[in-house]
């Protein structure tokens, strides 16, 4: 007797809880064996080491360019500027948490343009979203002519940066997860966890 | 290597009742060279790339009585582009997101399921898979995260895997089916829009050990490198020049020559890599032992339209003035149908070509060489806005053409009456990021005013060089590969109305149609068990077909999308 299992039983369930698995290279096999309870990955629990995911208190660092791995300050972001690609950075060690799954797209909007539901996650108009397009996973890198929406440059999906990253134009069907930010002592600081699943539904 | 350690053998966990598994007949070089009509061992049915079944129980006279025998939901979204591969009672279907399902081909009973976990954070322009390959007692499948996996055909257990490419740094990903030739598994990644320099790799089918790598873009000093910029601003263009080899090739068994297609240039704008740019948009004749290039034919030079030449030409014999001439025929994305000769050493010679859809780029074609001249106003360039036809999806994208030796016709799934306007730019290369040199906000598909159709099927007599019949789809593109049979029938899906259809291969007359749950963009296949002929196809719309559907909603008021979700369908005549 054979039994076919729901094909999504393994990967999809895991994919919906981004905190569960480390994206460190080679760690997937371990991750597959990890307990399925939603929690920080094993290293965080056992060794006291931090998660490889963004955590409250993290700063943001440039993903590339002349200031790659350097901290992004509010002054670096201007209203109407193209999205800035960023990684979380551990403030204690300065370590940049670079992985595709951690990639953020950060834009600055006029504070008054930001919708009520997004306001608590914005900091002086600065908003950060998972940069992984929820269509096929390409990074979100382009500002839409409206100035408040952001565009995936692979298939043209458009997301509303002023309203929780909801899809305004497909083919993507799932909104972008937002990473809450705040300003502390003049610095951009992560204020919470992603508010939704990352990347495409599997 | 990091990914070598990623072993997520989910298949094994899902297997039970192995004692009941039917015998599995090992796949040999002899069987692949002369596949039995009752099986479908290769993606395109045979090494020549015909997508033709010798089975003739289902005929033009009785196909209207075709009924579904079984179906199975895959539970997977996105575009299902893999055929049902059949060996005995085993059927293997690969799907997007790294799944392989094995069924009893006669009953649909699930046998096993394998999934390689999709890494978090991966980006890929196309989340699809075009099928498995078979050798001995193993099933081979490529994964979107760049691995080639060998599975036990009877259990789905992962036996070995090998890294083909690098998704994290190089942004490559696999959509292709592998091709097995003489005990080696060949496969190449996609990623031309991400700046991947194309290649195929050959692995030992038993051990997974790398045998050879063939890059499609020569490194400095290698033959063909003189067709790339040698100095100045673009001297390093070859490093990210594209030419991905993302569709399985065909194989001339008698002369031991592989024919493999090479994709588009990267970035798309040819003025960012001045020169002919060998071997972009070409077919390569390769030595299976070492991957060496015997010869090549380039369909068009300095590709600037994303007109990838990844479709390997179909191996046929032409009847020319009463003489049999070994050749190649191929409907290319650039909108021309090519007749090429091939000799015993794999030397390819241009014979002739014909436009099969409207092309506003080629102003002339050299009669001896096939080399086109260009309308520069229709050649995308940096800082320019240009309109060209056919659009980047071409006269025919990846879906397989089919050749029926009984009718002497080549059947081409095609799309006409569409153009593209784009503005060229210099784009930075960011891992996972489109860097084709085009602003996605200004990548505008257009359709001919008052168009009477977009998609369709053309039947061409390969010997007379004339079109014999044509089917037109007034309100759909065609994304469906074609199967033709010794029963004189042609099977095809590909339309947004979700239909699976049967036509008379001689006349093009519609004989039968059946609505499936989603649209069909997978190649149909045919097999026979216990004396009964079956037709299999996988329904499951998505990827570019769906993207275009969304664009057509705005352009022509079509439905915005076709429901997604995969399902395998198997048909036969009633008792």
PDB file of N, CA and C in Angstrom, chain B residues 19 351 405 544:
ATOM      1  N   UNK B  19       7.401  -3.932  -1.780  1.00  0.00           N
ATOM      2  CA  UNK B  19       7.338  -5.316  -2.238  1.00  0.00           C
ATOM      3  C   UNK B  19       6.341  -5.459  -3.395  1.00  0.00           C
ATOM      4  N   UNK B 351      20.704  25.582 -45.644  1.00  0.00           N
ATOM      5  CA  UNK B 351      20.089  25.289 -46.945  1.00  0.00           C
ATOM      6  C   UNK B 351      19.127  26.393 -47.343  1.00  0.00           C
ATOM      7  N   UNK B 405       6.653  11.295 -39.660  1.00  0.00           N
ATOM      8  CA  UNK B 405       7.265  10.746 -40.880  1.00  0.00           C
ATOM      9  C   UNK B 405       6.223  10.215 -41.856  1.00  0.00           C
ATOM     10  N   UNK B 544       5.358  32.103 -18.221  1.00  0.00           N
ATOM     11  CA  UNK B 544       5.175  33.171 -19.209  1.00  0.00           C
ATOM     12  C   UNK B 544       3.784  33.158 -19.838  1.00  0.00           C
TER      13      UNK B 544
END
